[in-house]
Amino acid sequence: MEKFKAGMVLGGVGDALGFRKGRWESCTSGRKIQEELESLGGLGALKLDPDQWPLSDATLMHMTTAQALITDYWSLEDLYRELVRLYVGAMVSLQGRTPDPTTVEGCVHLKPHNVLLAWHTPFNEKGSGFGAAAKAMCVGMRYWQPERLENLVEVSIETGRMIHNHPTGFLGSLATALFASFAIQGKPLGTWGRELLKVIPRAEEYCRKTIRHMAEYQENWFYFEAKWQFYLEERGLEKEGQNKPLVDNRYDADETDKTYKRWSSEGRAGRRGHDAPMIAYDALLIAGSDWAQLCRRAMFHGGAGEATGLIAGCLFGLLYGLNQVPSSLYQDLDKRERLEQLGEALYKAASAEKSIDK
């Protein structure tokens, strides 16, 4: 249970650090961000509070998704209706937090009063952003057991495509949900990327079964897989048994930015559903249990640090708990109590389901 709570809380910490009230969100240089951090006294001197280090809309959407997942739903359709209701309601609380335009636009197409089609939204050419990936770790926490993989695939895709109805967007939510489940299961980190590519055919099969937008999906499906295949080859992780990443020793802030831009689709690292989980995963692989190094790679780079920070922070918490992290970073964190409550409730919901099965 403690690691579930740590996952939710450290996701918030990673988001707040990468966001810095919108200031670092728009900075394109990791070196400048890290120099500014040093001028504040370094990571260890920071005290995160709701005024100066608020959560961005990404964590609020993750919390909203978690809220739906802990309700007492009878069927997945009931869960999707509840998600629609909560997502539409969340648009009010996102005011003043510079919400992602795609998220706002996507919510407009949700139909909370249409019982049958509430979560059926049109294909969205602009729906390839990180928003779906950044709110799906809780799906993996709810359905973390290997025997729940079918639920994980379905729920991560549906939660993703409600607002980001594009394969690059909703396959990102599959990736982060899957990685969260792997963290809880204790799967070796070096295998996660390969395992993701093995699960993607299940996602395609599910989408075919639902008979929605397959023509548009097929035109865009290959991109996500190709980018991940390229990443695994670059890090020397594409073959079974290769679990240690190949990393250049000169991997400083500038090199990090160059590498991340190469993985991106438009030169803005972490903006899309394929590279936000990729950057978070890469940072975890290289940093291990070193929280400070994780922050340098996942939160303090010249890209969407709030999204990559949220994903990496959550996965770090699920893997290692809070012990490696200075308490000043989470003691007064924005909405910390609620994040802990959601982590505990997700743990109980997942455990209850397992005991019912037995």
XYZ file of N, CA and C in Angstrom, residues 33-268:
708
model
N 17.373 25.363 -17.258
C 16.526 24.939 -16.139
C 17.396 24.473 -14.976
N 18.424 23.685 -15.276
C 19.287 23.155 -14.211
C 20.135 24.257 -13.575
N 20.520 25.258 -14.361
C 21.255 26.402 -13.786
C 20.340 27.211 -12.858
N 19.093 27.373 -13.288
C 18.126 28.100 -12.453
C 17.865 27.332 -11.158
N 17.804 26.009 -11.280
C 17.617 25.162 -10.101
C 18.762 25.364 -9.108
N 19.995 25.401 -9.624
C 21.165 25.617 -8.750
C 21.091 26.980 -8.066
N 20.583 27.990 -8.780
C 20.469 29.331 -8.178
C 19.433 29.347 -7.048
N 18.531 28.357 -7.043
C 17.545 28.236 -5.960
C 18.089 27.409 -4.792
N 19.343 26.936 -4.929
C 19.963 26.143 -3.869
C 20.015 24.657 -4.174
N 19.546 24.267 -5.363
C 19.565 22.857 -5.749
C 18.305 22.126 -5.309
N 18.179 20.915 -5.792
C 16.976 20.118 -5.540
C 16.707 19.936 -4.044
N 17.770 19.690 -3.265
C 17.617 19.427 -1.834
C 17.102 20.617 -1.047
N 17.252 21.835 -1.608
C 16.826 23.047 -0.887
C 15.374 23.420 -1.184
N 14.765 22.744 -2.164
C 13.402 23.123 -2.548
C 12.374 22.638 -1.529
N 11.371 23.460 -1.308
C 10.203 23.062 -0.504
C 8.981 23.316 -1.378
N 8.361 22.247 -1.815
C 7.233 22.394 -2.728
C 5.966 22.750 -1.964
N 5.303 23.822 -2.387
C 4.041 24.229 -1.757
C 3.048 24.582 -2.858
N 1.751 24.611 -2.541
C 0.727 24.828 -3.568
C 0.821 26.176 -4.280
N 1.371 27.201 -3.617
C 1.430 28.527 -4.241
C 2.515 28.629 -5.309
N 3.722 28.230 -4.935
C 4.854 28.374 -5.860
C 5.056 27.160 -6.764
N 4.601 26.006 -6.304
C 4.809 24.766 -7.074
C 3.481 24.003 -7.213
N 2.493 24.609 -7.861
C 1.200 23.926 -7.981
C 1.272 22.730 -8.928
N 0.316 21.824 -8.790
C 0.186 20.723 -9.748
C -0.360 21.287 -11.059
N 0.051 20.691 -12.160
C -0.502 21.110 -13.454
C -1.786 20.336 -13.737
N -2.409 20.640 -14.856
C -3.631 19.935 -15.245
C -3.382 18.441 -15.460
N -2.135 18.060 -15.785
C -1.828 16.649 -16.048
C -2.102 15.787 -14.814
N -1.649 16.242 -13.627
C -1.891 15.472 -12.405
C -3.364 15.509 -12.010
N -4.029 16.640 -12.238
C -5.455 16.700 -11.910
C -6.256 15.706 -12.753
N -5.858 15.510 -13.998
C -6.536 14.521 -14.847
C -6.187 13.094 -14.404
N -4.963 12.888 -13.931
C -4.582 11.571 -13.383
C -5.415 11.268 -12.141
N -5.579 12.264 -11.284
C -6.390 12.095 -10.074
C -7.858 11.832 -10.428
N -8.351 12.511 -11.456
C -9.742 12.324 -11.878
C -9.957 10.897 -12.378
N -8.992 10.400 -13.145
C -9.068 9.018 -13.639
C -9.054 8.034 -12.474
N -8.167 8.278 -11.510
C -8.082 7.407 -10.330
C -9.391 7.427 -9.544
N -10.015 8.604 -9.446
C -11.281 8.727 -8.723
C -12.349 7.813 -9.328
N -12.424 7.776 -10.648
C -13.404 6.898 -11.306
C -13.081 5.427 -11.054
N -11.781 5.090 -11.071
C -11.363 3.693 -10.929
C -11.635 3.113 -9.537
N -11.832 3.983 -8.542
C -12.098 3.458 -7.190
C -13.585 3.464 -6.856
N -14.430 3.875 -7.822
C -15.869 3.813 -7.568
C -16.351 2.368 -7.710
N -17.517 2.101 -7.202
C -18.034 0.729 -7.179
C -18.835 0.463 -8.461
N -18.118 0.306 -9.572
C -18.815 0.121 -10.848
C -19.127 -1.364 -11.098
N -20.260 -1.599 -11.770
C -20.693 -2.970 -12.042
C -20.093 -3.523 -13.325
N -19.819 -2.629 -14.259
C -19.275 -3.062 -15.547
C -18.320 -1.984 -16.047
N -17.514 -2.314 -17.048
C -16.591 -1.323 -17.594
C -17.350 -0.182 -18.275
N -18.521 -0.484 -18.838
C -19.328 0.591 -19.432
C -19.746 1.609 -18.365
N -20.083 1.105 -17.176
C -20.411 2.011 -16.061
C -19.197 2.867 -15.691
N -18.016 2.232 -15.701
C -16.782 2.964 -15.402
C -16.581 4.081 -16.427
N -16.788 3.784 -17.715
C -16.569 4.789 -18.756
C -17.550 5.952 -18.617
N -18.787 5.639 -18.244
C -19.770 6.720 -18.040
C -19.360 7.624 -16.880
N -18.833 6.987 -15.825
C -18.372 7.759 -14.669
C -17.162 8.619 -15.050
N -16.265 8.057 -15.842
C -15.101 8.819 -16.310
C -15.538 10.042 -17.110
N -16.494 9.841 -18.001
C -17.008 10.955 -18.807
C -17.562 12.048 -17.901
N -18.364 11.652 -16.938
C -18.964 12.627 -16.003
C -17.877 13.404 -15.258
N -16.863 12.680 -14.777
C -15.791 13.324 -13.999
C -14.886 14.186 -14.876
N -14.587 13.721 -16.086
C -13.739 14.513 -16.981
C -14.408 15.837 -17.344
N -15.684 15.785 -17.650
C -16.409 17.018 -17.988
C -16.430 17.954 -16.777
N -16.659 17.386 -15.588
C -16.651 18.193 -14.360
C -15.280 18.776 -14.051
N -14.225 18.038 -14.427
C -12.858 18.489 -14.121
C -12.476 19.751 -14.876
N -13.139 20.022 -15.978
C -12.784 21.203 -16.769
C -12.904 22.491 -15.954
N -13.798 22.489 -14.979
C -13.960 23.671 -14.114
C -12.726 23.848 -13.234
N -12.258 22.746 -12.621
C -11.110 22.838 -11.704
C -9.801 23.116 -12.437
N -9.774 22.904 -13.760
C -8.539 23.151 -14.517
C -8.354 24.619 -14.875
N -9.393 25.422 -14.692
C -9.269 26.847 -15.001
C -8.153 27.459 -14.143
N -7.309 28.258 -14.780
C -6.212 28.897 -14.050
C -4.958 28.056 -14.000
N -5.010 26.811 -14.514
C -3.811 25.952 -14.523
C -3.309 25.719 -15.950
N -3.611 26.653 -16.830
C -3.249 26.564 -18.246
C -3.401 25.144 -18.791
N -4.653 24.636 -18.836
C -4.854 23.267 -19.298
C -4.444 23.062 -20.756
N -4.063 21.847 -21.074
C -3.685 21.478 -22.428
C -4.901 21.691 -23.352
N -4.749 22.465 -24.435
C -5.892 22.749 -25.319
C -6.550 21.486 -25.879
N -5.731 20.449 -26.164
C -6.291 19.202 -26.707
C -7.208 18.535 -25.698
N -6.839 18.593 -24.416
C -7.670 18.008 -23.363
C -9.012 18.735 -23.282
N -8.956 20.060 -23.310
C -10.190 20.852 -23.239
C -11.065 20.569 -24.458
N -10.444 20.569 -25.636
C -11.180 20.325 -26.882
C -11.781 18.914 -26.886
N -11.002 17.940 -26.391
C -11.481 16.559 -26.356
C -12.685 16.398 -25.439
N -12.667 17.085 -24.309
C -13.777 16.984 -23.350
C -15.080 17.536 -23.918
N -14.971 18.467 -24.858
C -16.174 19.046 -25.480
C -16.986 17.964 -26.202
N -16.290 16.945 -26.712
C -16.975 15.891 -27.484
C -17.555 14.782 -26.614
N -17.269 14.799 -25.313
C -17.853 13.788 -24.429
C -19.334 14.085 -24.201
N -20.125 13.014 -24.037
C -21.586 13.195 -23.958
C -22.124 12.554 -22.667
N -21.989 13.240 -21.533
C -22.387 12.632 -20.259
C -23.853 12.232 -20.169
N -24.715 12.834 -20.990
C -26.151 12.523 -20.905
C -26.593 11.473 -21.925
N -25.645 10.978 -22.717
C -25.968 9.932 -23.698
C -25.485 8.592 -23.145
N -26.396 7.799 -22.625
C -26.020 6.574 -21.906
C -25.225 5.609 -22.781
N -25.616 5.476 -24.048
C -24.973 4.483 -24.908
C -23.668 4.971 -25.525
N -23.584 6.246 -25.859
C -22.428 6.746 -26.620
C -21.625 7.795 -25.860
N -21.747 7.817 -24.551
C -21.121 8.876 -23.733
C -19.640 9.066 -24.037
N -18.911 7.974 -24.232
C -17.450 8.056 -24.371
C -16.985 7.883 -25.821
N -17.917 7.842 -26.776
C -17.559 7.697 -28.192
C -17.274 9.080 -28.776
N -16.016 9.378 -29.032
C -15.633 10.690 -29.557
C -15.052 10.531 -30.962
N -15.061 11.585 -31.779
C -14.523 11.467 -33.140
C -13.009 11.286 -33.149
N -12.509 10.693 -34.225
C -11.051 10.612 -34.412
C -10.491 12.029 -34.393
N -9.321 12.198 -33.772
C -8.757 13.540 -33.593
C -7.326 13.591 -34.121
N -7.120 14.283 -35.234
C -5.773 14.422 -35.815
C -4.792 15.054 -34.824
N -5.337 15.890 -33.907
C -4.468 16.567 -32.931
C -4.361 15.784 -31.625
N -4.931 14.574 -31.588
C -5.009 13.834 -30.326
C -3.794 12.995 -29.982
N -2.637 13.344 -30.558
C -1.441 12.524 -30.330
C -0.609 12.987 -29.133
N -1.110 13.968 -28.379
C -0.338 14.546 -27.275
C -0.182 13.637 -26.062
N 0.585 14.135 -25.083
C 0.948 13.335 -23.901
C -0.186 13.154 -22.898
N -1.297 13.893 -23.073
C -2.347 13.917 -22.042
C -2.891 12.555 -21.665
N -3.058 11.670 -22.665
C -3.587 10.331 -22.371
C -2.576 9.517 -21.565
N -1.306 9.606 -21.949
C -0.255 8.852 -21.255
C -0.088 9.313 -19.811
N -0.220 10.619 -19.578
C 0.058 11.180 -18.249
C -1.030 10.886 -17.225
N -2.189 10.385 -17.657
C -3.259 10.122 -16.694
C -3.592 8.640 -16.554
N -2.724 7.749 -17.076
C -3.103 6.329 -17.110
C -2.318 5.424 -16.167
N -1.350 5.952 -15.418
C -0.605 5.061 -14.506
C -1.555 4.403 -13.508
N -2.580 5.155 -13.082
C -3.533 4.618 -12.106
C -4.314 3.429 -12.680
N -4.459 3.373 -14.011
C -5.117 2.212 -14.635
C -4.264 0.963 -14.394
N -2.957 1.116 -14.557
C -2.046 0.002 -14.288
C -2.014 -0.382 -12.823
N -2.235 0.583 -11.935
C -2.281 0.299 -10.501
C -3.556 -0.471 -10.143
N -4.654 -0.130 -10.830
C -5.939 -0.799 -10.566
C -5.953 -2.230 -11.103
N -5.313 -2.417 -12.263
C -5.304 -3.736 -12.923
C -3.863 -4.234 -13.079
N -3.124 -4.268 -11.986
C -1.700 -4.578 -12.076
C -1.398 -6.070 -12.212
N -2.307 -6.940 -11.785
C -2.015 -8.377 -11.817
C -1.929 -8.883 -13.262
N -0.999 -9.813 -13.551
C -0.850 -10.328 -14.925
C -2.157 -10.844 -15.505
N -2.997 -11.468 -14.669
C -4.263 -12.015 -15.176
C -5.282 -10.915 -15.513
N -4.965 -9.665 -15.164
C -5.848 -8.532 -15.461
C -5.400 -7.772 -16.724
N -4.499 -8.343 -17.488
C -3.945 -7.635 -18.645
C -5.030 -7.207 -19.639
N -6.019 -8.070 -19.845
C -7.089 -7.735 -20.795
C -7.834 -6.481 -20.341
N -8.134 -6.392 -19.035
C -8.785 -5.186 -18.493
C -7.886 -3.967 -18.659
N -6.607 -4.146 -18.360
C -5.657 -3.036 -18.458
C -5.626 -2.488 -19.888
N -5.552 -3.386 -20.865
C -5.501 -2.958 -22.270
C -6.767 -2.191 -22.630
N -7.923 -2.763 -22.311
C -9.190 -2.125 -22.688
C -9.370 -0.779 -21.994
N -9.187 -0.756 -20.674
C -9.463 0.481 -19.927
C -8.461 1.579 -20.288
N -7.200 1.224 -20.491
C -6.212 2.258 -20.853
C -6.519 2.845 -22.225
N -6.961 2.010 -23.156
C -7.311 2.526 -24.486
C -8.551 3.421 -24.410
N -9.571 2.970 -23.698
C -10.805 3.763 -23.636
C -10.602 5.078 -22.882
N -9.875 5.041 -21.765
C -9.621 6.304 -21.054
C -8.778 7.233 -21.925
N -7.857 6.636 -22.694
C -7.001 7.445 -23.558
C -7.753 8.077 -24.697
N -8.557 7.277 -25.404
C -9.171 7.813 -26.620
C -10.444 8.617 -26.372
N -10.910 8.659 -25.136
C -12.028 9.566 -24.833
C -11.655 11.002 -25.206
N -10.422 11.380 -24.924
C -9.990 12.764 -25.151
C -8.888 12.847 -26.209
N -8.066 11.813 -26.315
C -6.962 11.787 -27.286
C -7.184 10.618 -28.245
N -8.155 10.797 -29.141
C -8.553 9.695 -30.016
C -7.644 9.613 -31.243
N -6.420 9.174 -30.980
C -5.377 9.032 -32.002
C -4.420 7.963 -31.483
N -3.981 7.024 -32.326
C -3.119 5.936 -31.810
C -1.888 6.408 -31.046
N -1.240 7.476 -31.507
C -0.053 7.961 -30.785
C -0.437 8.443 -29.393
N -1.661 8.953 -29.245
C -2.128 9.396 -27.929
C -2.524 8.239 -27.046
N -3.470 7.384 -27.505
C -3.989 6.356 -26.590
C -3.059 5.158 -26.428
N -2.126 4.937 -27.364
C -1.118 3.897 -27.104
C -0.140 4.368 -26.023
N -0.024 5.691 -25.873
C 0.762 6.237 -24.755
C 0.133 5.883 -23.424
N -1.213 5.909 -23.354
C -1.870 5.536 -22.090
C -1.712 4.040 -21.825
N -1.713 3.227 -22.876
C -1.431 1.794 -22.702
C -0.024 1.610 -22.130
N 0.953 2.366 -22.661
C 2.350 2.237 -22.211
C 2.500 2.563 -20.729
N 1.939 3.682 -20.280
C 2.152 4.074 -18.877
C 1.381 3.166 -17.921
N 0.185 2.714 -18.345
C -0.563 1.773 -17.504
C 0.206 0.460 -17.376
N 0.737 -0.005 -18.497
C 1.499 -1.260 -18.507
C 2.751 -1.139 -17.643
N 3.466 -0.013 -17.768
C 4.687 0.183 -16.981
C 4.383 0.228 -15.480
N 3.263 0.842 -15.114
C 2.876 0.871 -13.691
C 2.625 -0.545 -13.187
N 1.964 -1.362 -13.998
C 1.701 -2.751 -13.578
C 3.006 -3.531 -13.471
N 3.945 -3.281 -14.398
C 5.243 -3.973 -14.346
C 6.019 -3.575 -13.081
N 5.938 -2.284 -12.722
C 6.641 -1.814 -11.517
C 6.120 -2.547 -10.288
N 4.799 -2.700 -10.192
C 4.200 -3.372 -9.029
C 4.521 -4.866 -9.042
N 4.532 -5.458 -10.228
C 4.859 -6.883 -10.349
C 6.336 -7.177 -10.067
N 7.185 -6.144 -10.186
C 8.622 -6.344 -9.972
C 9.339 -6.875 -11.203
N 8.799 -6.617 -12.389
C 9.470 -7.039 -13.635
C 10.760 -6.242 -13.818
N 11.845 -6.864 -14.306
C 13.092 -6.117 -14.529
C 12.866 -4.944 -15.482
N 13.359 -3.763 -15.094
C 13.146 -2.540 -15.867
C 13.549 -2.674 -17.334
N 14.659 -3.361 -17.577
C 15.187 -3.468 -18.936
C 14.291 -4.223 -19.891
N 13.281 -4.916 -19.378
C 12.391 -5.698 -20.243
C 11.115 -4.941 -20.626
N 10.847 -3.834 -19.970
C 9.542 -3.177 -20.121
C 9.251 -2.755 -21.559
N 10.236 -2.171 -22.231
C 10.018 -1.686 -23.596
C 9.682 -2.819 -24.556
N 10.405 -3.918 -24.454
C 10.121 -5.080 -25.319
C 8.735 -5.642 -25.027
N 8.390 -5.698 -23.744
C 7.076 -6.231 -23.367
C 5.948 -5.340 -23.897
N 6.182 -4.030 -23.922
C 5.185 -3.112 -24.478
C 4.895 -3.471 -25.937
N 5.952 -3.701 -26.730
C 5.759 -4.020 -28.146
C 5.010 -5.347 -28.326
N 5.164 -6.257 -27.364
C 4.434 -7.536 -27.444
C 2.937 -7.358 -27.149
N 2.602 -6.333 -26.364
C 1.203 -6.127 -25.965
C 0.437 -5.295 -26.998
N 1.139 -4.499 -27.791
C 0.460 -3.619 -28.753
C -0.477 -4.377 -29.702
N -0.128 -5.588 -30.189
C -1.099 -6.318 -31.027
C -2.433 -6.587 -30.323
N -2.397 -6.757 -29.006
C -3.660 -6.918 -28.256
C -4.499 -5.644 -28.333
N -3.808 -4.513 -28.282
C -4.508 -3.230 -28.368
C -5.167 -3.089 -29.739
N -4.446 -3.480 -30.785
C -5.001 -3.396 -32.138
C -6.213 -4.316 -32.280
N -6.086 -5.495 -31.712
C -7.195 -6.462 -31.745
C -8.428 -5.894 -31.035
N -8.212 -5.257 -29.886
C -9.332 -4.662 -29.154
C -9.988 -3.550 -29.982
N -9.171 -2.702 -30.602
C -9.720 -1.608 -31.407
C -10.525 -2.140 -32.590
N -10.052 -3.212 -33.210
C -10.804 -3.823 -34.325
C -12.165 -4.317 -33.843
N -12.152 -4.897 -32.638
C -13.375 -5.462 -32.071
C -14.433 -4.384 -31.834
N -13.984 -3.178 -31.481
C -14.940 -2.101 -31.187
C -15.416 -1.387 -32.459
N -14.783 -1.709 -33.581
C -15.187 -1.199 -34.915
C -15.380 0.320 -34.915
N -14.403 1.034 -34.409
C -14.479 2.500 -34.430
C -13.186 3.081 -34.990
N -13.309 3.828 -36.068
C -12.197 4.622 -36.616
C -11.007 3.790 -37.112
N -11.203 2.513 -37.481
C -10.043 1.684 -37.834
C -9.309 2.199 -39.069
N -10.015 2.789 -40.013
C -9.333 3.320 -41.212
C -8.338 4.412 -40.808
N -8.798 5.335 -39.957
C -7.899 6.411 -39.496
C -6.781 5.847 -38.616
N -7.133 4.886 -37.763
C -6.118 4.297 -36.894
C -5.002 3.650 -37.710
N -5.381 2.894 -38.759
C -4.374 2.153 -39.529
C -3.373 3.088 -40.191
N -3.832 4.258 -40.590
C -2.927 5.236 -41.208
C -1.877 5.741 -40.221
N -2.210 5.734 -38.933
C -1.338 6.349 -37.922
C -0.737 5.354 -36.928
N -1.117 4.089 -37.024
C -0.737 3.100 -36.014
C 0.764 2.833 -35.980
N 1.366 2.739 -37.160
C 2.757 2.295 -37.283
C 3.738 3.226 -36.561
N 3.402 4.508 -36.504
C 4.346 5.505 -35.989
C 4.798 5.190 -34.556
N 3.835 4.888 -33.686
C 4.147 4.625 -32.279
C 5.107 3.441 -32.151
N 4.782 2.344 -32.823
C 5.630 1.142 -32.753
C 7.020 1.410 -33.322
N 7.071 2.121 -34.461
C 8.355 2.392 -35.115
C 9.265 3.220 -34.211
N 8.687 4.222 -33.547
C 9.479 5.068 -32.646
C 10.037 4.252 -31.477
N 9.207 3.360 -30.924
C 9.681 2.537 -29.800
C 10.724 1.508 -30.251
N 10.544 0.973 -31.441
C 11.540 0.031 -31.976
C 12.883 0.740 -32.147
N 12.824 1.958 -32.688
C 14.033 2.767 -32.874
C 14.710 3.040 -31.527
N 13.893 3.407 -30.521
C 14.439 3.684 -29.183
C 15.150 2.455 -28.612
N 14.506 1.293 -28.673
C 15.083 0.073 -28.098
C 16.390 -0.292 -28.797
N 16.444 -0.100 -30.109
C 17.683 -0.392 -30.845
C 18.787 0.574 -30.438
N 18.438 1.845 -30.290
C 19.445 2.848 -29.905
C 20.024 2.559 -28.519
N 19.196 2.067 -27.622
C 19.650 1.756 -26.267
C 20.154 0.312 -26.124
N 20.148 -0.441 -27.214
C 20.648 -1.825 -27.166
C 19.772 -2.747 -26.346
N 18.451 -2.519 -26.407
C 17.518 -3.291 -25.577
C 16.536 -4.116 -26.409
N 16.795 -4.194 -27.731
C 15.773 -4.792 -28.594
C 15.716 -6.318 -28.511
N 16.797 -6.964 -28.042
C 16.816 -8.430 -28.013
C 16.639 -8.960 -26.597
N 16.026 -10.134 -26.502
C 15.835 -10.797 -25.199
C 17.189 -10.952 -24.501
N 17.208 -10.678 -23.209
C 18.454 -10.812 -22.445
C 19.278 -9.546 -22.398
N 18.966 -8.560 -23.259
C 19.677 -7.277 -23.233
C 18.874 -6.319 -22.355
N 19.299 -6.183 -21.102
C 18.504 -5.406 -20.150
C 19.208 -4.170 -19.615
N 20.472 -3.932 -20.078
C 21.184 -2.736 -19.621
C 21.311 -1.767 -20.784
N 20.881 -0.525 -20.606
C 20.900 0.429 -21.720
C 22.310 0.881 -22.081
N 22.545 1.101 -23.380
C 23.804 1.684 -23.835
C 23.696 3.197 -23.680
N 24.563 3.777 -22.855
C 24.485 5.222 -22.593
C 25.868 5.828 -22.698
N 25.986 6.943 -23.404
C 27.243 7.670 -23.538
C 27.587 8.321 -22.199
N 28.849 8.224 -21.778
C 29.272 8.823 -20.498
C 29.149 10.349 -20.490
N 29.116 10.960 -21.685
C 29.027 12.425 -21.754
C 27.569 12.893 -21.787
N 26.724 12.140 -21.167
C 25.281 12.388 -21.259
C 24.870 13.509 -20.304
N 25.236 14.777 -20.653
C 24.903 15.915 -19.795
C 23.578 16.536 -20.262
N 23.249 17.728 -19.730
C 21.954 18.354 -20.038
C 21.790 18.611 -21.532
N 22.851 19.093 -22.191
C 22.746 19.384 -23.627
C 22.565 18.108 -24.444
N 23.345 17.080 -24.096
C 23.219 15.799 -24.803
C 21.829 15.183 -24.584
N 21.343 15.335 -23.353
C 19.999 14.823 -23.040
C 18.962 15.479 -23.944
N 19.025 16.808 -24.043
C 18.069 17.528 -24.895
C 18.170 17.082 -26.348
N 19.406 16.912 -26.845
C 19.597 16.476 -28.237
C 18.975 15.100 -28.468
N 19.227 14.207 -27.525
C 18.703 12.837 -27.641
C 17.183 12.839 -27.622
N 16.598 13.558 -26.653
C 15.146 13.590 -26.528
C 14.489 14.204 -27.778
N 15.131 15.233 -28.341
C 14.573 15.847 -29.547
C 14.562 14.855 -30.704
N 15.579 14.011 -30.750
C 15.659 13.003 -31.812
C 14.510 11.998 -31.707
N 14.101 11.706 -30.487
C 12.992 10.760 -30.293
C 11.639 11.410 -30.532
N 11.585 12.742 -30.456
C 10.302 13.444 -30.536
C 9.805 13.499 -31.978
N 8.596 14.015 -32.167
C 8.052 14.111 -33.521
C 8.116 15.531 -34.065
N 8.414 16.493 -33.216
C 8.394 17.888 -33.679
C 9.476 18.718 -33.008
N 10.466 18.047 -32.403
C 11.543 18.769 -31.733
C 11.210 19.235 -30.338
N 10.008 18.920 -29.841
C 9.627 19.317 -28.472
C 9.477 18.050 -27.641
